[in-house]
Coordinates of C-alpha atoms and ligand atoms in Angstrom, one line a residue:
M1 CA 94.4 -93.0 -65.0
T2 CA 93.8 -91.0 -61.0
S3 CA 97.4 -91.7 -58.7
L4 CA 97.1 -94.9 -56.5
P5 CA 96.2 -93.6 -53.1
T6 CA 98.7 -93.6 -49.9
Y7 CA 99.3 -96.4 -48.3
E8 CA 97.4 -94.5 -45.5
E9 CA 94.1 -93.7 -47.4
A10 CA 94.2 -97.2 -48.5
L11 CA 94.1 -98.1 -45.1
A12 CA 91.4 -95.6 -44.2
S13 CA 89.3 -97.4 -46.6
Y14 CA 90.1 -101.6 -46.2
D15 CA 91.1 -104.1 -44.6
P16 CA 94.0 -106.5 -46.1
V17 CA 93.5 -110.3 -45.4
M18 CA 96.7 -112.3 -46.3
G19 CA 97.4 -116.2 -47.3
L20 CA 100.8 -116.7 -47.0
E21 CA 102.3 -120.1 -49.1
V22 CA 105.9 -121.2 -48.4
H23 CA 107.5 -123.9 -50.6
V24 CA 110.8 -125.1 -48.7
E25 CA 113.0 -127.5 -50.7
L26 CA 114.1 -129.9 -48.3
G27 CA 117.6 -130.6 -47.3
T28 CA 117.5 -134.1 -48.3
R29 CA 119.9 -136.1 -50.3
T30 CA 118.2 -137.7 -52.8
K31 CA 115.1 -136.6 -54.6
M32 CA 111.4 -137.5 -53.1
F33 CA 110.4 -140.3 -55.0
C34 CA 114.4 -141.9 -56.4
G35 CA 117.5 -142.1 -55.7
C36 CA 119.0 -138.4 -57.7
I37 CA 121.0 -136.6 -55.5
T38 CA 119.9 -132.7 -55.1
T39 CA 123.0 -130.6 -54.6
F40 CA 122.4 -127.3 -56.2
G41 CA 124.2 -125.9 -59.0
A42 CA 125.2 -129.0 -61.3
E43 CA 125.4 -129.2 -64.9
P44 CA 121.8 -129.5 -66.3
N45 CA 120.3 -132.5 -66.5
T46 CA 123.0 -134.2 -64.8
H47 CA 120.9 -135.2 -62.1
V48 CA 117.8 -137.1 -63.9
C49 CA 116.9 -140.6 -64.2
P50 CA 113.8 -142.4 -65.7
V51 CA 111.9 -142.3 -62.7
C52 CA 111.8 -137.9 -62.4
L53 CA 111.9 -138.0 -66.0
G54 CA 108.6 -139.4 -65.9
L55 CA 109.8 -142.6 -68.0
P56 CA 107.1 -144.9 -69.3
G57 CA 107.2 -148.0 -66.8
S58 CA 108.9 -146.1 -64.0
L59 CA 108.1 -146.2 -60.8
P60 CA 108.0 -143.9 -57.8
V61 CA 109.5 -144.9 -53.7
V62 CA 108.7 -142.5 -51.5
N63 CA 111.4 -140.9 -49.2
R64 CA 111.8 -141.6 -45.8
M65 CA 113.9 -138.9 -44.7
A66 CA 111.6 -136.3 -46.8
I67 CA 108.8 -137.5 -44.8
E68 CA 110.2 -137.4 -41.2
Y69 CA 111.5 -134.3 -42.5
T70 CA 107.9 -132.9 -43.1
I71 CA 106.4 -134.2 -39.8
R72 CA 109.4 -132.5 -38.2
I73 CA 108.5 -129.0 -39.6
G74 CA 104.3 -130.5 -38.7
L75 CA 105.3 -130.2 -35.0
A76 CA 107.4 -127.4 -34.5
L77 CA 104.2 -125.3 -36.0
N78 CA 102.0 -126.8 -33.9
C79 CA 100.5 -129.5 -36.4
T80 CA 98.1 -132.4 -36.4
I81 CA 100.2 -135.4 -38.3
A82 CA 98.0 -137.7 -40.0
T83 CA 97.9 -141.0 -39.2
W84 CA 96.9 -142.2 -43.0
C85 CA 97.3 -139.4 -45.8
R86 CA 98.2 -140.0 -49.4
F87 CA 99.8 -138.5 -52.6
A88 CA 97.4 -136.9 -55.2
R89 CA 98.1 -137.0 -58.4
K90 CA 98.0 -132.9 -59.6
N91 CA 97.6 -133.0 -63.9
Y92 CA 98.7 -130.1 -65.4
F93 CA 100.9 -129.3 -68.4
Y94 CA 103.7 -126.7 -68.3
P95 CA 107.6 -128.0 -70.1
D96 CA 108.9 -127.6 -66.5
M97 CA 107.3 -131.0 -65.7
P98 CA 108.2 -134.1 -67.5
K99 CA 105.8 -135.9 -66.2
N100 CA 102.7 -133.5 -66.9
F101 CA 101.7 -134.3 -63.3
Q102 CA 103.0 -133.2 -59.9
I103 CA 102.9 -135.7 -57.5
S104 CA 101.1 -133.5 -54.5
Q105 CA 98.9 -133.6 -51.9
Y106 CA 95.6 -132.5 -52.3
D107 CA 92.7 -133.2 -49.4
E108 CA 95.3 -135.7 -46.8
P109 CA 98.0 -133.2 -46.4
L110 CA 100.3 -134.2 -43.8
C111 CA 99.9 -131.7 -41.2
T112 CA 97.0 -129.7 -40.9
D113 CA 95.9 -127.0 -38.2
G114 CA 99.0 -125.4 -36.6
Y115 CA 100.1 -122.2 -35.3
L116 CA 103.5 -119.9 -35.2
D117 CA 103.7 -117.1 -33.0
V118 CA 106.0 -113.9 -34.2
I119 CA 106.2 -110.6 -32.4
V120 CA 105.6 -107.3 -34.4
D121 CA 106.2 -104.0 -32.5
G122 CA 106.4 -106.0 -29.2
Q123 CA 103.1 -107.4 -29.8
A124 CA 102.9 -111.2 -30.1
I125 CA 100.7 -112.1 -33.0
R126 CA 99.5 -115.9 -33.7
V127 CA 99.4 -117.4 -37.1
G128 CA 97.1 -120.0 -38.2
I129 CA 98.8 -122.3 -39.9
E130 CA 96.0 -124.5 -42.8
R131 CA 98.3 -127.6 -43.3
V132 CA 101.5 -128.5 -44.6
H133 CA 102.0 -130.4 -47.5
L134 CA 105.1 -132.8 -49.2
E135 CA 105.2 -132.4 -52.8
E136 CA 108.2 -132.8 -55.6
D137 CA 109.8 -129.3 -57.1
T138 CA 109.6 -128.9 -61.1
G139 CA 112.2 -128.3 -63.0
K140 CA 113.5 -124.8 -64.0
S141 CA 113.0 -123.1 -67.5
L142 CA 115.7 -119.9 -68.9
H143 CA 113.9 -118.2 -71.2
V144 CA 116.8 -116.8 -73.4
G145 CA 117.0 -114.0 -75.4
G146 CA 114.6 -111.5 -74.0
A147 CA 115.0 -108.3 -71.9
T148 CA 113.5 -109.7 -68.7
G149 CA 114.5 -112.7 -68.6
R150 CA 110.8 -113.9 -68.6
I151 CA 109.2 -116.1 -71.8
H152 CA 107.6 -112.9 -73.3
G153 CA 110.6 -111.7 -75.8
A154 CA 112.4 -114.5 -75.6
E155 CA 113.6 -116.4 -78.9
Y156 CA 114.0 -119.7 -77.1
S157 CA 113.6 -121.4 -73.9
L158 CA 116.0 -123.9 -72.1
V159 CA 114.8 -126.1 -69.1
D160 CA 116.9 -127.9 -66.3
Y161 CA 115.5 -131.1 -64.6
N162 CA 117.9 -131.2 -62.2
R163 CA 115.7 -129.7 -59.5
A164 CA 112.1 -131.8 -60.9
G165 CA 111.9 -134.1 -58.5
I166 CA 113.2 -132.6 -55.4
P167 CA 111.2 -132.7 -52.2
L168 CA 109.1 -129.7 -51.2
V169 CA 107.5 -129.3 -48.5
E170 CA 104.3 -125.9 -48.7
I171 CA 103.3 -124.5 -45.8
V172 CA 100.1 -122.4 -45.7
T173 CA 98.8 -120.0 -43.8
K174 CA 95.0 -119.4 -42.2
P175 CA 94.1 -116.6 -43.6
I176 CA 95.5 -113.7 -41.6
E177 CA 93.0 -110.7 -40.7
G178 CA 93.1 -107.2 -38.3
T179 CA 96.2 -106.4 -38.6
G180 CA 95.9 -103.1 -40.6
A181 CA 98.5 -100.8 -41.1
A182 CA 100.6 -103.7 -39.8
A183 CA 100.0 -106.4 -42.9
P184 CA 103.6 -106.1 -45.2
E185 CA 105.5 -106.2 -41.9
V186 CA 103.8 -109.1 -40.4
A187 CA 104.4 -111.3 -43.4
R188 CA 107.9 -110.5 -43.4
V189 CA 108.6 -111.0 -39.5
Y190 CA 106.0 -114.5 -40.2
V191 CA 109.0 -115.2 -43.4
T192 CA 111.5 -114.6 -41.1
E193 CA 110.7 -116.5 -38.2
L194 CA 109.8 -119.0 -40.4
R195 CA 112.7 -119.8 -42.5
D196 CA 114.6 -119.2 -38.8
L197 CA 112.4 -122.5 -37.6
L198 CA 113.2 -124.4 -40.6
R199 CA 117.2 -123.8 -40.5
A200 CA 117.6 -124.6 -36.7
L201 CA 115.3 -127.9 -37.7
G202 CA 117.5 -129.2 -40.5
V203 CA 115.5 -130.0 -42.8
S204 CA 116.5 -127.0 -45.5
D205 CA 119.6 -124.7 -46.2
V206 CA 116.6 -122.2 -46.5
R207 CA 118.2 -119.8 -48.8
M208 CA 115.7 -117.3 -50.6
E209 CA 118.4 -116.0 -52.9
E210 CA 118.9 -120.0 -54.4
G211 CA 115.4 -120.9 -54.6
S212 CA 115.1 -123.3 -52.1
L213 CA 113.0 -121.2 -50.0
R214 CA 109.8 -119.3 -51.9
C215 CA 107.0 -117.3 -50.5
D216 CA 103.4 -116.6 -52.5
V217 CA 102.1 -114.2 -51.1
N218 CA 98.0 -113.9 -51.2
T219 CA 96.3 -110.3 -50.3
S220 CA 93.1 -109.0 -50.5
L221 CA 90.7 -106.0 -49.2
S222 CA 87.9 -106.0 -47.1
P223 CA 86.1 -102.5 -47.0
R224 CA 86.4 -101.8 -43.5
G225 CA 84.4 -103.1 -41.0
S226 CA 82.2 -105.2 -43.6
G227 CA 83.4 -108.1 -43.2
V228 CA 83.2 -109.3 -46.4
W229 CA 86.5 -110.4 -48.3
G230 CA 87.6 -109.4 -51.6
T231 CA 88.6 -110.9 -54.4
R232 CA 92.6 -112.5 -53.9
T233 CA 95.9 -112.2 -56.0
E234 CA 98.6 -114.5 -55.8
T235 CA 101.9 -112.8 -56.2
K236 CA 104.7 -115.4 -57.2
N237 CA 107.9 -116.2 -56.0
V238 CA 108.7 -113.0 -53.9
N239 CA 112.8 -113.9 -53.4
S240 CA 113.5 -111.9 -50.1
L241 CA 112.6 -110.8 -46.9
R242 CA 112.2 -107.3 -47.7
S243 CA 110.5 -108.4 -50.9
V244 CA 107.7 -109.5 -49.0
E245 CA 106.9 -106.6 -47.0
R246 CA 106.9 -104.7 -50.5
A247 CA 104.8 -107.1 -52.4
V248 CA 102.0 -107.1 -49.7
R249 CA 101.9 -103.1 -49.5
S250 CA 102.3 -102.5 -53.1
E251 CA 99.3 -104.6 -53.5
I252 CA 97.4 -102.9 -50.6
E253 CA 97.9 -99.9 -52.6
R254 CA 97.1 -101.6 -56.2
Q255 CA 93.7 -103.0 -55.4
A256 CA 92.9 -100.1 -53.3
A257 CA 93.0 -98.2 -56.5
V258 CA 90.9 -100.6 -58.8
L259 CA 88.3 -100.3 -56.1
D260 CA 88.5 -96.7 -55.0
G261 CA 87.6 -96.1 -59.1
G262 CA 84.6 -98.7 -59.1
G263 CA 86.7 -101.6 -60.8
R264 CA 87.2 -105.2 -59.9
V265 CA 90.2 -107.0 -58.5
I266 CA 90.7 -109.6 -60.5
Q267 CA 91.6 -113.2 -59.6
E268 CA 95.3 -113.8 -60.8
T269 CA 98.6 -114.6 -60.3
R270 CA 101.3 -111.7 -60.3
H271 CA 104.5 -111.2 -60.8
F272 CA 106.6 -109.0 -58.2
H273 CA 109.3 -106.5 -59.8
E274 CA 112.1 -106.0 -57.4
D275 CA 113.2 -102.3 -59.5
S276 CA 110.1 -101.2 -59.0
G277 CA 108.6 -102.3 -56.4
R278 CA 105.5 -103.1 -58.0
T279 CA 103.4 -106.0 -59.5
T280 CA 102.3 -106.6 -62.4
S281 CA 99.6 -109.3 -64.0
G282 CA 100.3 -113.0 -64.5
R283 CA 98.4 -115.8 -65.8
S284 CA 94.7 -115.6 -64.4
K285 CA 94.6 -118.2 -61.7
E286 CA 93.0 -122.0 -62.1
E287 CA 91.0 -123.4 -59.2
A288 CA 91.7 -126.3 -57.7
Q289 CA 89.1 -127.9 -60.3
D290 CA 91.7 -127.4 -63.5
Y291 CA 93.8 -130.0 -62.2
R292 CA 91.3 -133.4 -62.1
Y293 CA 93.7 -134.3 -58.4
F294 CA 92.8 -137.5 -57.9
P295 CA 94.7 -140.3 -55.4
E296 CA 98.4 -141.1 -56.9
P297 CA 98.1 -144.9 -57.7
D298 CA 101.9 -145.3 -57.9
L299 CA 102.1 -144.3 -54.7
V300 CA 101.1 -147.0 -51.5
P301 CA 99.8 -144.3 -48.6
V302 CA 101.7 -143.5 -45.5
A303 CA 100.4 -143.8 -42.0
P304 CA 103.3 -142.6 -39.9
P305 CA 103.2 -144.8 -36.9
A306 CA 102.7 -143.0 -33.3
D307 CA 105.9 -144.1 -31.6
W308 CA 107.9 -142.8 -34.6
V309 CA 105.9 -139.4 -34.8
A310 CA 106.5 -139.2 -30.6
Q311 CA 110.7 -140.1 -32.0
I312 CA 110.7 -137.2 -34.1
R313 CA 108.8 -134.7 -31.7
A314 CA 111.9 -135.8 -28.8
T315 CA 114.6 -134.6 -31.4
L316 CA 112.6 -130.9 -31.6
P317 CA 115.8 -128.3 -30.9
E318 CA 114.6 -125.3 -28.7
A319 CA 112.5 -123.2 -30.6
P320 CA 113.9 -119.7 -32.6
S321 CA 111.9 -117.4 -30.4
K322 CA 112.3 -119.3 -27.5
V323 CA 116.3 -119.2 -27.6
R324 CA 116.1 -115.7 -28.6
A325 CA 114.3 -114.8 -25.5
R326 CA 116.7 -116.9 -23.8
L327 CA 119.7 -115.1 -24.6
R328 CA 118.1 -111.2 -24.4
A329 CA 117.7 -112.5 -20.7
G330 CA 121.0 -113.3 -20.4
W331 CA 122.3 -110.3 -22.7
D332 CA 120.0 -107.9 -20.6
V333 CA 119.7 -106.1 -23.8
P334 CA 116.5 -103.8 -24.8
E335 CA 113.6 -105.8 -26.9
A336 CA 114.5 -103.4 -30.2
E337 CA 118.3 -104.3 -30.2
M338 CA 117.2 -107.5 -29.7
D339 CA 115.3 -107.3 -33.1
A340 CA 117.9 -105.2 -34.5
I341 CA 120.5 -108.4 -33.6
V342 CA 118.3 -110.7 -35.3
N343 CA 117.3 -108.7 -38.6
A344 CA 120.5 -108.5 -39.1
G345 CA 121.0 -112.2 -39.1
A346 CA 123.3 -111.8 -36.2
L347 CA 122.0 -114.2 -33.5
D348 CA 124.0 -117.3 -33.6
L349 CA 127.6 -114.6 -34.4
V350 CA 126.9 -112.3 -30.8
A351 CA 126.3 -115.5 -29.2
Q352 CA 129.1 -117.5 -30.5
T353 CA 130.9 -114.3 -29.6
V354 CA 129.9 -113.9 -26.1
A355 CA 130.6 -117.9 -25.4
A356 CA 134.3 -116.5 -26.4
G357 CA 134.6 -114.5 -23.7
A358 CA 133.2 -110.7 -25.3
S359 CA 130.7 -108.5 -23.7
P360 CA 127.5 -109.3 -25.5
A361 CA 127.6 -104.8 -26.0
D362 CA 130.9 -105.5 -27.5
A363 CA 130.1 -108.0 -29.7
R364 CA 126.9 -106.7 -30.8
K365 CA 129.0 -103.3 -31.4
W366 CA 131.4 -104.8 -34.1
W367 CA 128.7 -107.6 -35.8
L368 CA 126.5 -105.0 -36.5
G369 CA 128.6 -102.0 -36.5
E370 CA 132.1 -101.7 -38.5
L371 CA 131.3 -106.1 -39.6
A372 CA 128.0 -105.1 -41.3
R373 CA 129.3 -102.7 -43.4
R374 CA 132.2 -104.8 -44.5
A375 CA 129.4 -107.4 -45.3
N376 CA 126.6 -105.0 -47.2
D377 CA 129.6 -103.7 -49.0
A378 CA 130.9 -107.3 -50.4
G379 CA 127.4 -108.0 -50.8
L380 CA 127.4 -111.1 -48.5
E381 CA 125.6 -112.1 -45.7
L382 CA 127.1 -111.3 -41.8
A383 CA 128.0 -114.9 -41.6
D384 CA 130.0 -115.9 -44.4
L385 CA 131.8 -112.7 -43.9
P386 CA 136.2 -115.2 -43.6
I387 CA 135.9 -114.2 -39.7
T388 CA 135.6 -116.2 -36.8
P389 CA 133.3 -115.4 -33.5
A390 CA 136.8 -116.1 -31.6
Q391 CA 138.4 -113.4 -33.7
V392 CA 136.2 -110.7 -32.4
A393 CA 135.8 -111.4 -29.5
R394 CA 139.6 -111.6 -29.8
I395 CA 139.5 -107.9 -30.9
A396 CA 137.3 -106.5 -28.6
A397 CA 139.2 -108.3 -25.5
L398 CA 142.3 -106.2 -26.9
V399 CA 140.2 -103.0 -27.0
A400 CA 139.4 -103.3 -23.8
D401 CA 143.0 -104.0 -22.4
G402 CA 144.0 -100.1 -24.7
A403 CA 146.2 -102.4 -26.6
L404 CA 144.2 -101.7 -29.2
N405 CA 142.1 -98.4 -30.4
D406 CA 139.0 -98.4 -32.3
R407 CA 141.2 -97.7 -35.8
L408 CA 143.8 -100.3 -35.1
A409 CA 141.0 -103.0 -34.3
R410 CA 139.4 -102.1 -37.8
D411 CA 143.1 -102.1 -39.4
V412 CA 143.4 -105.3 -38.0
I413 CA 139.5 -106.7 -38.7
D414 CA 141.0 -106.0 -42.4
A415 CA 144.2 -108.0 -42.3
V416 CA 141.8 -110.7 -40.6
L417 CA 139.2 -110.7 -44.0
A418 CA 141.9 -110.6 -45.8
G419 CA 143.1 -113.4 -44.9
E420 CA 146.4 -112.7 -42.9
G421 CA 145.3 -114.7 -39.6
D422 CA 144.4 -114.4 -36.7
P423 CA 144.3 -110.8 -34.8
D424 CA 147.6 -111.3 -32.7
Q425 CA 149.1 -112.5 -35.8
V426 CA 148.2 -109.6 -38.2
I427 CA 148.8 -107.6 -34.8
A428 CA 152.8 -108.9 -34.6
A429 CA 153.5 -108.9 -38.7
R430 CA 152.0 -105.6 -39.1
G431 CA 153.1 -104.0 -36.4
L432 CA 149.4 -102.5 -34.9
A433 CA 149.6 -102.2 -31.3
V434 CA 149.3 -99.0 -29.1
V435 CA 152.0 -97.0 -28.6
S436 CA 151.8 -97.4 -24.9
D437 CA 155.6 -96.8 -24.7
E438 CA 155.2 -93.5 -22.4
G439 CA 159.1 -91.9 -23.7
A440 CA 157.5 -91.9 -26.9
L441 CA 154.7 -90.4 -26.0
N442 CA 156.1 -87.6 -24.0
A443 CA 158.3 -86.8 -26.6
A444 CA 155.4 -86.6 -29.3
I445 CA 154.0 -84.7 -25.9
D446 CA 156.6 -81.6 -26.5
Q447 CA 156.9 -81.2 -30.0
A448 CA 152.9 -80.9 -30.0
I449 CA 153.4 -78.4 -27.4
A450 CA 156.3 -76.9 -28.6
A451 CA 153.5 -76.1 -32.1
N452 CA 150.8 -75.1 -30.8
P453 CA 151.6 -72.7 -27.8
D454 CA 148.5 -71.0 -28.1
V455 CA 146.7 -73.7 -27.8
A456 CA 148.1 -75.0 -24.8
A457 CA 148.3 -71.4 -23.1
K458 CA 144.5 -71.7 -23.4
V459 CA 144.6 -75.1 -21.4
R460 CA 147.1 -73.7 -19.4
D461 CA 144.3 -71.2 -18.6
G462 CA 141.9 -74.2 -17.6
K463 CA 140.6 -74.4 -20.9
V464 CA 141.2 -78.0 -21.0
A465 CA 138.5 -78.8 -23.2
A466 CA 140.6 -76.6 -25.5
A467 CA 142.9 -79.7 -25.6
G468 CA 141.9 -81.6 -28.9
P469 CA 144.4 -79.9 -31.4
L470 CA 147.3 -81.7 -28.7
V471 CA 145.8 -84.4 -28.8
G472 CA 145.5 -84.9 -32.9
A473 CA 148.9 -83.6 -33.4
V474 CA 149.6 -86.8 -31.0
M475 CA 147.6 -89.1 -32.7
R476 CA 149.1 -87.8 -35.9
A477 CA 152.4 -88.2 -34.7
T478 CA 152.5 -91.8 -34.0
G479 CA 150.5 -92.3 -36.6
G480 CA 147.0 -93.6 -35.2
Q481 CA 148.9 -96.1 -33.1
A482 CA 147.9 -94.4 -29.3
D483 CA 145.8 -94.4 -27.3
A484 CA 144.2 -91.3 -27.4
A485 CA 142.2 -91.0 -23.6
R486 CA 146.3 -92.3 -22.6
V487 CA 147.2 -89.3 -24.9
R488 CA 144.8 -86.9 -23.5
E489 CA 145.6 -87.7 -19.8
L490 CA 149.7 -87.1 -20.0
I491 CA 148.9 -83.9 -22.3
L492 CA 146.2 -82.1 -18.9
A493 CA 148.7 -84.0 -16.5
R494 CA 152.0 -81.5 -18.1
L495 CA 149.6 -78.8 -18.4
T496 CA 147.3 -77.8 -15.7
Q497 CA 149.8 -79.3 -12.9
Ligands
LIG1 ZN1 115.6 -139.1 -61.0

């Protein structure tokens, strides 16, 4: 087998074309066509009823809130909202779908023809939205006894229908062309932007790790300059933002190797593996005709009145991209710094910390530095750390006043994260404030000078840069609780006057 072409070699010969399908579970209280509740993590098969189990004689009823949420998404993505559309029955048999069909939308989606603007490396890219449609989610299979958790090699499988029937919106892009080597990054930034938008709309908790936001990545290669699209593959259920980027990149490299070797890319679904960063073959992809779609006979058409759509439009929040632009102007930070804040998932936190009185630079420093490190070590999102923006703002203020130095501030953060209370309570309880008693400092300085006569002599001769060991000795003597800059000032005043 020949080795894979490098990414750069692949891009020299081919232009990638992508299509992204994002599935998002709506945060409605009940399922799409029945009254079962949708809470995540319940005992298996406890949130089920005759409708979502597809028992004979049961009839579905559309969840009005799910329609409203889908229209909200469509409007936020600049789509046209259908004045009349129908659900369709998608026929297939998998054990995770108890009815043997899924109620979806086919040729009459609720929202069509929109776009989402994203910024990649300072460049605005308009991603076209083909359609936004509403369907019901499937149940969940658990394959037991195999090494990989997949059905191959498993001894038996269990199925949980709690998820079956939860409203699921599918957002499909138009083909994304012309992005060249930036394609993987465009894919990640698009999904990130879409996730932030959906969160701002309040329609879903968009947790990729819990599967409430899932992404399928279609990739094909077009020989450079030919304008002829190749066969695409669909990489399924890529479940982190980083994996979206890696999956596109890996498919570009793999398909280029197949084509360079004179082979054909097969139209199929593929699975992305987090560990290797590679995809492997899944099943050959069904065509639409395999699903034998027809209008769902158990449901009336959906015809949202124009005044209802107008009402929904009037309640749309400011788009996250606009919020970012507004905050960036107010904070006066460079684009790259703003990107770092957004990519760390810290935008709301920094904004709230600034609102609580911290400077933008301080808020950014604490959240992206010390706190990002703690979150990373604990395997948590920044927002899930048990410290509030107001507490971070208070710590920043204490550092600015000289009541804490950075090292003490880190101890205060540790204590707040450990649940010991507000910064001021922690400082009082642990005696963490900076030693500002000049008498105590002067005594420590006297000792340091006496113990390091050669260093003191150099400083007296005008080599002020040599004072470091003296500052260090005083800091040690005060248990790190002195303000190092103040200590240096006092030492220089003593030795050079
Ligand atoms: Zn039900």
